[in-house]
Amino acid sequence: MLPPPHVIVQAEALSLLPSNRILLDRPTSLPSSPSSPSTEIPYEALILATGTKLSPPGTMPGLGTKQEGVRYLRGSQVRLREAKRVVIVGGGAVGVQMACDLAVLYPFPQKHITLIQSRHLMPRFHPALHDLVIRRFEELGIQTVLGTRAEVPEGGWEGVNESGKGGSVKSTDGRTVEADYVIHALGQTPNSSVLSTLSPSSILPSGYIRVSPSLLVSPSSASEAAALDGKVFALGDVADSGAPKAARPALEQARIVARNVVKALEGQGVESFETYTPSPAAIHLTLGIRESVIFRNPPDVGGEPTMIWKDDGREDMGIRGVWERRLPGFAKRDKDYHL
C-alpha cells in the first residue's frame, strides 16, 4: 500500500485524451473523489513505462491472471518435456538462455536442440560474445543454423506445439529442421499503443516511442507536441533512448525522469531538464542453470569488451533475494514465495 494521497490503480490505460487525461478500461475511484468512480484520470505529468512483450511463452496469452498463467506454463512444461526435437527461432538473449537451460535440464541426446538466427548470435553486442556463446553451445550439444531466417507460418507454431505430432521449421534458404516443439524468440513488441490516438507520430515504425535526450516524448507534429504539453515522458524498454533493453539503464532513466518531472511541475523550461546518455551495452547472460557471463561492450571503437564468468546460479534465479529487496523480512522460508 502507498501512503495517501498516492494510489495504485488496477486498470488498463487505453489511450491518452486531450486536456491531460488518461482513458481506462474500467471505472476507478481516486482519493480526491472516492464516491465518483470514473474511467478517466487527470494528470499534470505522465511517465510511460509500459515496457514490451515477448512472444509466448515469454508473455502468456489470456487475461493475465496468476491461475491462468500457471496452467499455461505447466502445459508448456509438459509438452517441452515430451518433445525430442526442440527448435528455437531467434538468437538474442531470450533464445540463447532458453537453449542453454533446456540443454542443461535435458542433456543431449535426450533432446536435440537447434537454434535458428539470421545473423550472428547476440547481435547487439561485441562479436566476442557470439564466440563465447558458440563455445558454450558446443559443450552442451546445441546445434545452430545461422545466416538465414525462419519462415514464420501464419498463426505461429502453436499448432505444432499443441498437436503432439511434430512438424518442421523452414528457412528462407531452403533448409528444413524437424521439430516437436518450436520456441518463438524473435525480439520484443513495444507497448506503445496508448499514444496512438493523441500522438501517433511519437510512435516510430519499430513501435518504440520517440524521446528526446531528456526522455520527453517527442512527436514530429507541432499540434501533437502541444497536446502533450511538454510533460509526458517515456522510459525503459518502450522508449527509443538508444540504451539496451535492460534493468540498469531503466533505473538510471527513472532517476532522471523523476527529477525532470519535478522541474516541469515547478514551471522550469525544457532547457533545464537533465539528459540521458546511454552507456555501452551490458548484460548478465545466463548460459545454463548455474553458469552465466557478465558482458560489457567496450566504451570505444576498437576496444576490448569486459567478460566475467560466473557459476553461482540457482534454479530459482535467486528469487528470495528479490522478495527481500521488495519486502524485507517477508521470505524467511522457500515456501513463503512459492505459489
Coordinates of C-alpha atoms in Angstrom, one line a residue:
M1 CA 0.0 0.0 0.0
L2 CA 1.1 3.5 -0.7
P3 CA 0.6 6.3 1.8
P4 CA -2.1 8.9 1.0
P5 CA -2.6 10.7 -1.3
H6 CA -0.8 8.2 -3.5
V7 CA -2.7 5.4 -5.1
I8 CA -2.2 2.3 -7.2
V9 CA -5.0 1.9 -9.8
Q10 CA -5.6 -1.6 -11.1
A11 CA -6.8 -0.9 -14.7
E12 CA -5.6 -0.8 -18.2
A13 CA -4.7 2.5 -19.7
L14 CA -6.4 2.5 -23.2
S15 CA -5.3 5.9 -24.5
L16 CA -4.3 9.5 -23.8
L17 CA -7.1 12.0 -24.2
P18 CA -6.9 15.8 -24.8
S19 CA -6.6 18.1 -21.8
N20 CA -4.2 15.8 -19.9
R21 CA -6.4 12.8 -19.2
I22 CA -6.0 9.0 -19.4
L23 CA -8.8 6.7 -20.5
L24 CA -9.1 3.5 -18.5
D25 CA -10.8 0.2 -19.3
R26 CA -12.9 0.3 -16.1
P27 CA -14.2 2.9 -13.6
T28 CA -11.9 3.6 -10.7
S29 CA -12.2 5.8 -7.6
L30 CA -9.5 8.2 -6.6
P31 CA -8.8 9.7 -3.1
S32 CA -9.9 13.1 -4.4
S33 CA -13.3 11.7 -5.5
P34 CA -13.9 8.4 -3.7
S35 CA -17.7 8.4 -4.3
S36 CA -17.5 9.2 -8.0
P37 CA -15.8 6.4 -10.0
S38 CA -14.6 7.4 -13.4
T39 CA -12.9 5.9 -16.5
E40 CA -10.7 9.0 -16.8
I41 CA -7.8 10.1 -14.7
P42 CA -6.4 13.6 -15.0
Y43 CA -2.6 14.2 -14.8
E44 CA -0.2 17.1 -14.5
A45 CA 2.8 15.0 -15.6
L46 CA 2.8 11.5 -17.0
I47 CA 5.5 8.8 -17.3
L48 CA 5.1 5.9 -19.8
A49 CA 6.9 2.9 -18.5
T50 CA 4.8 0.3 -20.3
G51 CA 7.7 -1.9 -21.5
T52 CA 7.5 -4.6 -24.2
K53 CA 6.0 -8.0 -24.5
L54 CA 7.6 -11.2 -25.8
S55 CA 6.0 -14.0 -27.9
P56 CA 4.6 -16.9 -25.8
P57 CA 5.8 -18.4 -23.6
G58 CA 7.7 -15.2 -22.7
T59 CA 4.4 -13.4 -22.5
M60 CA 1.5 -15.6 -21.6
P61 CA -1.7 -15.4 -23.6
G62 CA -5.1 -14.7 -21.9
L63 CA -6.2 -12.2 -19.3
G64 CA -3.1 -12.3 -17.2
T65 CA -4.4 -13.9 -14.0
K66 CA -2.0 -15.9 -11.9
Q67 CA -4.0 -19.2 -12.2
E68 CA -4.3 -18.9 -15.9
G69 CA -0.5 -18.2 -16.2
V70 CA 0.3 -21.2 -14.0
R71 CA -1.9 -23.5 -16.2
Y72 CA -0.3 -22.2 -19.4
L73 CA 3.3 -22.6 -18.2
R74 CA 2.7 -26.1 -16.7
G75 CA 1.1 -27.1 -20.0
S76 CA 4.2 -25.8 -21.9
Q77 CA 6.5 -27.7 -19.5
V78 CA 4.7 -30.9 -20.2
R79 CA 4.9 -30.5 -24.0
L80 CA 8.6 -29.5 -23.7
R81 CA 9.4 -32.4 -21.5
E82 CA 7.8 -34.8 -24.1
A83 CA 9.4 -33.2 -27.1
K84 CA 12.5 -34.9 -28.5
R85 CA 13.4 -32.1 -31.1
V86 CA 13.2 -28.5 -30.0
V87 CA 13.8 -25.6 -32.4
I88 CA 14.4 -22.1 -31.1
V89 CA 13.9 -19.2 -33.5
G90 CA 15.9 -16.2 -32.5
G91 CA 19.5 -15.8 -31.3
G92 CA 19.2 -12.9 -28.9
A93 CA 19.3 -13.2 -25.1
V94 CA 15.9 -15.0 -24.8
G95 CA 16.7 -17.6 -27.4
V96 CA 20.3 -18.2 -26.1
Q97 CA 19.2 -18.6 -22.5
M98 CA 16.3 -20.9 -23.3
A99 CA 18.6 -23.1 -25.4
C100 CA 21.1 -23.4 -22.6
D101 CA 18.6 -24.1 -19.9
L102 CA 16.9 -26.8 -21.9
A103 CA 20.3 -28.4 -22.8
V104 CA 21.3 -28.5 -19.1
L105 CA 17.9 -29.9 -17.9
Y106 CA 17.7 -32.4 -20.8
P107 CA 21.2 -33.1 -21.9
F108 CA 21.9 -34.4 -25.4
P109 CA 20.8 -36.9 -26.7
Q110 CA 17.7 -36.7 -24.5
K111 CA 16.8 -33.6 -26.6
H112 CA 18.1 -32.3 -29.9
I113 CA 18.1 -28.5 -29.6
T114 CA 18.5 -26.3 -32.7
L115 CA 18.7 -22.5 -32.7
I116 CA 18.0 -20.5 -35.9
Q117 CA 19.3 -17.0 -36.2
S118 CA 19.5 -14.7 -39.3
R119 CA 22.8 -13.0 -38.1
H120 CA 25.4 -13.9 -35.6
L121 CA 24.3 -14.6 -32.0
M122 CA 23.7 -11.7 -29.6
P123 CA 23.9 -9.2 -32.5
R124 CA 23.7 -6.0 -30.3
F125 CA 27.0 -6.9 -28.6
H126 CA 30.7 -7.2 -29.5
P127 CA 31.4 -10.4 -31.6
A128 CA 33.3 -11.8 -28.7
L129 CA 30.0 -12.7 -27.0
H130 CA 28.9 -14.6 -30.1
D131 CA 32.2 -16.6 -29.9
L132 CA 31.7 -17.3 -26.2
V133 CA 28.1 -18.5 -26.7
I134 CA 29.1 -20.8 -29.6
R135 CA 31.7 -22.5 -27.4
R136 CA 29.0 -23.0 -24.7
F137 CA 26.6 -24.4 -27.3
E138 CA 29.3 -26.9 -28.4
E139 CA 29.8 -28.0 -24.8
L140 CA 26.0 -28.6 -24.5
G141 CA 25.4 -30.2 -27.9
I142 CA 23.2 -27.3 -29.2
Q143 CA 23.1 -27.0 -33.0
T144 CA 22.9 -23.7 -34.8
V145 CA 21.5 -22.6 -38.2
L146 CA 22.9 -19.1 -38.8
G147 CA 22.7 -16.6 -41.6
T148 CA 19.1 -17.5 -42.7
R149 CA 15.6 -16.6 -41.5
A150 CA 12.9 -19.0 -40.4
E151 CA 9.7 -18.7 -42.3
V152 CA 7.1 -18.0 -39.6
P153 CA 3.7 -19.6 -40.6
E154 CA 0.5 -17.6 -40.1
G155 CA -0.5 -18.0 -36.5
G156 CA 3.0 -19.1 -35.5
W157 CA 3.9 -22.6 -34.4
E158 CA 1.3 -23.2 -31.7
G159 CA -0.3 -25.9 -34.0
V160 CA 3.0 -27.8 -34.0
N161 CA 3.4 -27.4 -30.2
E162 CA -0.1 -28.4 -29.3
S163 CA -0.6 -31.3 -31.8
G164 CA 1.9 -33.6 -30.2
K165 CA 2.7 -34.9 -33.8
G166 CA 5.6 -32.6 -34.6
G167 CA 6.3 -30.6 -37.7
S168 CA 9.1 -28.6 -39.3
V169 CA 10.6 -25.1 -39.5
K170 CA 11.6 -24.0 -43.0
S171 CA 14.3 -21.4 -43.6
T172 CA 14.5 -18.8 -46.4
D173 CA 17.5 -20.6 -47.9
G174 CA 15.5 -23.8 -48.3
R175 CA 16.6 -25.8 -45.3
T176 CA 14.2 -27.7 -43.1
V177 CA 14.6 -28.5 -39.4
E178 CA 12.2 -31.1 -38.0
A179 CA 10.6 -30.1 -34.7
D180 CA 8.3 -31.4 -32.0
Y181 CA 8.2 -28.0 -30.2
V182 CA 9.1 -24.6 -31.5
I183 CA 10.0 -21.6 -29.3
H184 CA 9.5 -18.2 -30.9
A185 CA 12.2 -15.8 -29.5
L186 CA 12.2 -13.1 -32.1
G187 CA 12.5 -9.8 -30.2
Q188 CA 10.1 -7.7 -28.3
T189 CA 6.8 -5.8 -29.2
P190 CA 6.6 -2.3 -27.6
N191 CA 3.5 -1.5 -25.6
S192 CA 3.1 2.0 -27.1
S193 CA -0.5 1.9 -28.4
V194 CA -1.6 4.2 -25.5
L195 CA -0.1 7.1 -27.5
S196 CA -1.6 6.1 -30.9
T197 CA -4.7 8.4 -30.6
L198 CA -3.3 11.6 -29.2
S199 CA 0.2 11.4 -30.6
P200 CA 0.7 8.8 -33.4
S201 CA 3.8 10.5 -34.7
S202 CA 5.5 9.8 -31.4
I203 CA 5.5 6.1 -32.3
L204 CA 8.3 5.0 -34.6
P205 CA 7.8 2.4 -37.3
S206 CA 9.5 -0.1 -34.9
G207 CA 6.7 0.6 -32.4
Y208 CA 9.1 2.2 -29.9
I209 CA 8.3 5.7 -28.5
R210 CA 10.5 8.6 -29.9
V211 CA 12.0 10.5 -27.0
S212 CA 14.4 13.5 -26.6
P213 CA 17.6 13.2 -24.6
S214 CA 15.6 14.4 -21.6
L215 CA 13.3 11.4 -22.2
L216 CA 10.3 13.6 -23.1
V217 CA 8.0 12.0 -25.7
S218 CA 8.9 13.8 -28.9
P219 CA 6.2 13.8 -31.7
S220 CA 7.1 15.1 -35.2
S221 CA 3.8 17.1 -35.3
A222 CA 3.6 20.5 -33.7
S223 CA -0.1 20.0 -32.8
E224 CA 0.7 16.7 -31.1
A225 CA 3.5 18.3 -29.2
A226 CA 1.1 21.0 -27.9
A227 CA -1.4 18.3 -26.9
L228 CA 1.3 16.6 -24.8
D229 CA 2.2 19.9 -23.2
G230 CA 5.8 19.0 -22.6
K231 CA 5.0 16.9 -19.6
V232 CA 4.8 13.3 -21.0
F233 CA 7.9 11.2 -20.5
A234 CA 8.8 7.6 -21.6
L235 CA 11.5 5.4 -20.2
G236 CA 12.7 1.8 -20.1
D237 CA 12.1 -0.8 -22.8
V238 CA 9.3 1.1 -24.6
A239 CA 11.5 4.2 -25.2
D240 CA 13.8 4.6 -28.1
S241 CA 16.5 6.0 -25.9
G242 CA 19.5 4.3 -27.5
A243 CA 20.0 2.2 -24.4
P244 CA 19.9 -1.6 -24.3
K245 CA 16.6 -3.1 -23.0
A246 CA 17.7 -3.9 -19.5
A247 CA 17.1 -3.1 -15.9
R248 CA 20.2 -1.0 -15.2
P249 CA 19.5 1.6 -17.9
A250 CA 15.9 1.8 -17.0
L251 CA 16.8 2.6 -13.3
E252 CA 19.1 5.4 -14.4
Q253 CA 16.4 6.8 -16.7
A254 CA 13.8 6.6 -13.9
R255 CA 16.1 8.8 -11.7
I256 CA 16.5 11.4 -14.5
V257 CA 12.8 11.4 -15.3
A258 CA 11.8 11.8 -11.7
R259 CA 14.0 14.9 -11.4
N260 CA 12.7 16.3 -14.7
V261 CA 9.1 15.8 -13.6
V262 CA 9.8 17.9 -10.5
K263 CA 11.3 20.6 -12.7
A264 CA 8.3 20.5 -15.1
L265 CA 5.8 20.8 -12.2
E266 CA 7.8 23.8 -10.8
G267 CA 7.4 25.5 -14.2
Q268 CA 11.0 25.2 -15.3
G269 CA 11.6 25.0 -19.0
V270 CA 12.8 22.1 -21.0
E271 CA 16.3 23.7 -21.3
S272 CA 16.7 23.0 -17.5
F273 CA 16.0 19.3 -17.8
E274 CA 18.7 16.6 -17.3
T275 CA 19.6 14.5 -20.2
Y276 CA 20.3 10.8 -20.5
T277 CA 23.4 9.4 -22.2
P278 CA 23.4 5.6 -22.9
S279 CA 26.3 3.6 -21.6
P280 CA 27.9 0.8 -23.5
A281 CA 25.5 -2.2 -23.8
A282 CA 26.0 -4.7 -21.0
I283 CA 24.2 -7.9 -20.0
H284 CA 24.2 -10.6 -17.3
L285 CA 23.5 -13.6 -19.6
T286 CA 22.7 -17.0 -18.2
L287 CA 24.3 -19.9 -20.1
G288 CA 22.7 -22.7 -18.1
I289 CA 21.2 -23.2 -14.6
R290 CA 24.4 -22.3 -12.8
E291 CA 26.7 -20.7 -15.5
S292 CA 26.5 -17.1 -16.6
V293 CA 28.6 -14.3 -18.0
I294 CA 28.6 -10.6 -17.3
F295 CA 29.5 -9.0 -20.6
R296 CA 30.0 -5.3 -21.3
N297 CA 30.7 -3.8 -24.7
P298 CA 33.9 -1.7 -25.0
P299 CA 33.4 2.1 -24.4
D300 CA 35.4 2.9 -27.6
V301 CA 35.5 1.6 -31.1
G302 CA 38.3 -1.0 -31.3
G303 CA 38.4 -1.5 -27.6
E304 CA 38.1 -4.9 -25.8
P305 CA 34.9 -6.0 -24.1
T306 CA 34.6 -6.9 -20.4
M307 CA 33.8 -10.6 -19.7
I308 CA 33.3 -12.1 -16.2
W309 CA 32.3 -15.7 -16.0
K310 CA 30.2 -16.9 -13.1
D311 CA 28.9 -20.3 -11.9
D312 CA 26.8 -19.4 -8.9
G313 CA 23.4 -19.6 -10.4
R314 CA 20.3 -21.2 -8.8
E315 CA 17.3 -22.9 -10.3
D316 CA 15.0 -20.2 -8.8
M317 CA 17.3 -17.5 -10.1
G318 CA 17.7 -16.1 -6.5
I319 CA 14.1 -15.1 -6.2
R320 CA 14.3 -15.0 -2.4
G321 CA 16.7 -12.1 -2.8
V322 CA 14.2 -10.3 -5.0
W323 CA 11.5 -10.7 -2.3
E324 CA 13.9 -9.5 0.3
R325 CA 14.6 -6.3 -1.6
R326 CA 10.9 -5.6 -2.2
L327 CA 9.5 -6.8 1.2
P328 CA 12.3 -7.1 3.7
G329 CA 11.7 -9.9 6.2
F330 CA 8.8 -11.5 4.2
A331 CA 10.5 -14.5 2.7
K332 CA 12.0 -16.4 5.6
R333 CA 11.4 -19.9 4.1
D334 CA 11.3 -21.1 0.5
K335 CA 7.6 -21.9 0.8
D336 CA 6.9 -18.2 1.6
Y337 CA 7.3 -17.2 -2.0
H338 CA 6.1 -20.3 -3.9
L339 CA 2.5 -20.4 -5.3

